[in-house]
Each structure stands twice: as C-alpha cells, then as structure tokens.
C-alpha cells in the first residue's frame, strides 16, 4: 500500500483506535469518541447526508475521500465506506496525511 493516508488508517486499525460502518461510527460520535470521520465517494447520498448532519451537530470533522468503498476498506481489511478515528493524536496524523495526499504534497 503506497498511499500514506490509507497506511495511516491501517495503523489506527492495528492500534484499536478506529471504528467503521454506519451504526458503529454513529454510536462513537454520540459517545464523543470519534475525532474525525472519512467517507468513500461512492457511499449513498442518503448516508452521506445523514452523516454530514450528525457530524455538524456533534462537531466531528468529516471528509469525503476520493476512494471507493473497496479501496477505503482495503486499508483496514473490511469493505466499508465510513471510517472514524477515535484517538486525538492519531486523528491529527491521519488528517495531515489525507490533506497532504489530496493537495499532492
């Protein structure tokens, strides 16, 4: 896996500081555990809208990625379109990798 963002998600998974799937991420956000949420671009518009609303209400950063569910999920070994990082330090690291990758740095 050459992509630093996807590799960072894998690190979070191995550290046990990541959750995925709609209900799991929603619960983590409601408990104040989710620091940042990433979405696959091919997630349903309804789910994107609902997560966007929840993130804005609960003040959780949300990013739509340029990855499909298969690729995003490959970083953690499960097909998923929704991933949340639950550790503040790891969330900062993953966000930095995501922004750097998106901007081509």
PDB file of C-alpha atoms in Angstrom:
ATOM      1  CA  UNK A   1       0.000   0.000   0.000  1.00  0.00           C
ATOM      2  CA  UNK A   2       1.787   3.116  -1.257  1.00  0.00           C
ATOM      3  CA  UNK A   3      -0.762   5.672  -0.132  1.00  0.00           C
ATOM      4  CA  UNK A   4       0.272   7.313   3.180  1.00  0.00           C
ATOM      5  CA  UNK A   5      -3.353   8.119   4.097  1.00  0.00           C
ATOM      6  CA  UNK A   6      -4.516   4.519   3.655  1.00  0.00           C
ATOM      7  CA  UNK A   7      -1.435   3.264   5.503  1.00  0.00           C
ATOM      8  CA  UNK A   8      -2.241   5.646   8.391  1.00  0.00           C
ATOM      9  CA  UNK A   9      -5.763   4.196   8.598  1.00  0.00           C
ATOM     10  CA  UNK A  10      -4.198   0.741   8.828  1.00  0.00           C
ATOM     11  CA  UNK A  11      -2.036   1.928  11.728  1.00  0.00           C
ATOM     12  CA  UNK A  12      -5.154   3.206  13.523  1.00  0.00           C
ATOM     13  CA  UNK A  13      -6.881  -0.146  12.978  1.00  0.00           C
ATOM     14  CA  UNK A  14      -3.939  -2.069  14.406  1.00  0.00           C
ATOM     15  CA  UNK A  15      -3.854   0.327  17.376  1.00  0.00           C
ATOM     16  CA  UNK A  16      -7.549  -0.335  18.039  1.00  0.00           C
ATOM     17  CA  UNK A  17      -8.375   3.357  17.559  1.00  0.00           C
ATOM     18  CA  UNK A  18     -10.656   3.093  14.570  1.00  0.00           C
ATOM     19  CA  UNK A  19     -14.265   2.161  14.009  1.00  0.00           C
ATOM     20  CA  UNK A  20     -16.167   1.648  10.788  1.00  0.00           C
ATOM     21  CA  UNK A  21     -19.669   1.130   9.484  1.00  0.00           C
ATOM     22  CA  UNK A  22     -22.628   3.443   9.903  1.00  0.00           C
ATOM     23  CA  UNK A  23     -24.027   2.294  13.253  1.00  0.00           C
ATOM     24  CA  UNK A  24     -20.624   1.857  14.921  1.00  0.00           C
ATOM     25  CA  UNK A  25     -19.417   5.288  13.795  1.00  0.00           C
ATOM     26  CA  UNK A  26     -22.730   6.908  14.751  1.00  0.00           C
ATOM     27  CA  UNK A  27     -22.504   5.408  18.249  1.00  0.00           C
ATOM     28  CA  UNK A  28     -18.874   6.523  18.614  1.00  0.00           C
ATOM     29  CA  UNK A  29     -19.845  10.066  17.622  1.00  0.00           C
ATOM     30  CA  UNK A  30     -22.753  10.141  20.071  1.00  0.00           C
ATOM     31  CA  UNK A  31     -20.440   8.965  22.874  1.00  0.00           C
ATOM     32  CA  UNK A  32     -17.909  11.655  21.989  1.00  0.00           C
ATOM     33  CA  UNK A  33     -15.301   9.087  20.941  1.00  0.00           C
ATOM     34  CA  UNK A  34     -14.992   9.857  17.217  1.00  0.00           C
ATOM     35  CA  UNK A  35     -12.398  12.520  16.442  1.00  0.00           C
ATOM     36  CA  UNK A  36     -12.653  12.527  12.641  1.00  0.00           C
ATOM     37  CA  UNK A  37     -14.756  10.705  10.024  1.00  0.00           C
ATOM     38  CA  UNK A  38     -13.835   9.759   6.448  1.00  0.00           C
ATOM     39  CA  UNK A  39     -16.325   8.714   3.767  1.00  0.00           C
ATOM     40  CA  UNK A  40     -15.917   6.834   0.489  1.00  0.00           C
ATOM     41  CA  UNK A  41     -17.113   8.787  -2.534  1.00  0.00           C
ATOM     42  CA  UNK A  42     -19.477   6.000  -3.609  1.00  0.00           C
ATOM     43  CA  UNK A  43     -21.406   5.939  -0.332  1.00  0.00           C
ATOM     44  CA  UNK A  44     -25.131   6.524  -0.847  1.00  0.00           C
ATOM     45  CA  UNK A  45     -26.191  10.175  -0.908  1.00  0.00           C
ATOM     46  CA  UNK A  46     -28.709   9.481   1.865  1.00  0.00           C
ATOM     47  CA  UNK A  47     -25.993   8.099   4.160  1.00  0.00           C
ATOM     48  CA  UNK A  48     -23.631  10.955   3.267  1.00  0.00           C
ATOM     49  CA  UNK A  49     -26.333  13.481   4.121  1.00  0.00           C
ATOM     50  CA  UNK A  50     -27.176  11.802   7.436  1.00  0.00           C
ATOM     51  CA  UNK A  51     -23.526  11.590   8.487  1.00  0.00           C
ATOM     52  CA  UNK A  52     -22.915  15.182   7.446  1.00  0.00           C
ATOM     53  CA  UNK A  53     -25.816  16.269   9.646  1.00  0.00           C
ATOM     54  CA  UNK A  54     -24.630  14.168  12.618  1.00  0.00           C
ATOM     55  CA  UNK A  55     -21.057  15.424  12.293  1.00  0.00           C
ATOM     56  CA  UNK A  56     -22.177  19.041  12.196  1.00  0.00           C
ATOM     57  CA  UNK A  57     -24.458  18.548  15.215  1.00  0.00           C
ATOM     58  CA  UNK A  58     -21.797  16.708  17.217  1.00  0.00           C
ATOM     59  CA  UNK A  59     -18.873  18.847  15.991  1.00  0.00           C
ATOM     60  CA  UNK A  60     -16.905  15.994  14.423  1.00  0.00           C
ATOM     61  CA  UNK A  61     -14.735  16.720  11.381  1.00  0.00           C
ATOM     62  CA  UNK A  62     -15.951  14.977   8.232  1.00  0.00           C
ATOM     63  CA  UNK A  63     -14.051  14.412   4.979  1.00  0.00           C
ATOM     64  CA  UNK A  64     -15.248  12.807   1.772  1.00  0.00           C
ATOM     65  CA  UNK A  65     -12.366  10.945   0.170  1.00  0.00           C
ATOM     66  CA  UNK A  66     -11.640  10.195  -3.476  1.00  0.00           C
ATOM     67  CA  UNK A  67     -11.619   6.466  -2.625  1.00  0.00           C
ATOM     68  CA  UNK A  68     -14.397   3.989  -3.294  1.00  0.00           C
ATOM     69  CA  UNK A  69     -15.630   1.678  -0.543  1.00  0.00           C
ATOM     70  CA  UNK A  70     -13.457  -1.213  -1.715  1.00  0.00           C
ATOM     71  CA  UNK A  71     -10.246   0.849  -1.670  1.00  0.00           C
ATOM     72  CA  UNK A  72     -11.016   2.667   1.580  1.00  0.00           C
ATOM     73  CA  UNK A  73     -11.885  -0.615   3.247  1.00  0.00           C
ATOM     74  CA  UNK A  74      -8.773  -2.357   1.920  1.00  0.00           C
ATOM     75  CA  UNK A  75      -6.690  -0.257   4.330  1.00  0.00           C
ATOM     76  CA  UNK A  76      -8.415  -1.927   7.293  1.00  0.00           C
ATOM     77  CA  UNK A  77      -9.265  -5.323   5.829  1.00  0.00           C
ATOM     78  CA  UNK A  78     -13.046  -4.767   5.594  1.00  0.00           C
ATOM     79  CA  UNK A  79     -15.148  -3.262   2.820  1.00  0.00           C
ATOM     80  CA  UNK A  80     -16.620  -0.089   4.284  1.00  0.00           C
ATOM     81  CA  UNK A  81     -17.488   3.414   3.219  1.00  0.00           C
ATOM     82  CA  UNK A  82     -17.350   5.044   6.663  1.00  0.00           C
ATOM     83  CA  UNK A  83     -14.325   5.176   8.947  1.00  0.00           C
ATOM     84  CA  UNK A  84     -13.839   7.115  12.188  1.00  0.00           C
ATOM     85  CA  UNK A  85     -10.598   7.590  14.119  1.00  0.00           C
ATOM     86  CA  UNK A  86     -11.148   7.554  17.884  1.00  0.00           C
ATOM     87  CA  UNK A  87      -7.792   8.848  19.124  1.00  0.00           C
ATOM     88  CA  UNK A  88      -6.989  12.577  19.004  1.00  0.00           C
ATOM     89  CA  UNK A  89      -3.295  12.193  18.193  1.00  0.00           C
ATOM     90  CA  UNK A  90      -3.867   9.557  15.526  1.00  0.00           C
ATOM     91  CA  UNK A  91      -6.716  11.640  14.075  1.00  0.00           C
ATOM     92  CA  UNK A  92      -4.331  14.583  13.628  1.00  0.00           C
ATOM     93  CA  UNK A  93      -1.794  12.334  11.917  1.00  0.00           C
ATOM     94  CA  UNK A  94      -4.373  10.778   9.578  1.00  0.00           C
ATOM     95  CA  UNK A  95      -5.849  14.190   8.741  1.00  0.00           C
ATOM     96  CA  UNK A  96      -2.391  15.521   7.895  1.00  0.00           C
ATOM     97  CA  UNK A  97      -1.743  12.526   5.604  1.00  0.00           C
ATOM     98  CA  UNK A  98      -5.162  12.975   3.973  1.00  0.00           C
ATOM     99  CA  UNK A  99      -4.709  16.702   3.357  1.00  0.00           C
ATOM    100  CA  UNK A 100      -1.145  16.202   2.078  1.00  0.00           C
ATOM    101  CA  UNK A 101      -2.293  13.454  -0.303  1.00  0.00           C
ATOM    102  CA  UNK A 102      -5.291  15.465  -1.513  1.00  0.00           C
ATOM    103  CA  UNK A 103      -3.123  18.512  -2.199  1.00  0.00           C
ATOM    104  CA  UNK A 104      -0.435  16.406  -3.866  1.00  0.00           C
ATOM    105  CA  UNK A 105       2.251  17.285  -1.332  1.00  0.00           C
TER     106      UNK A 105
END
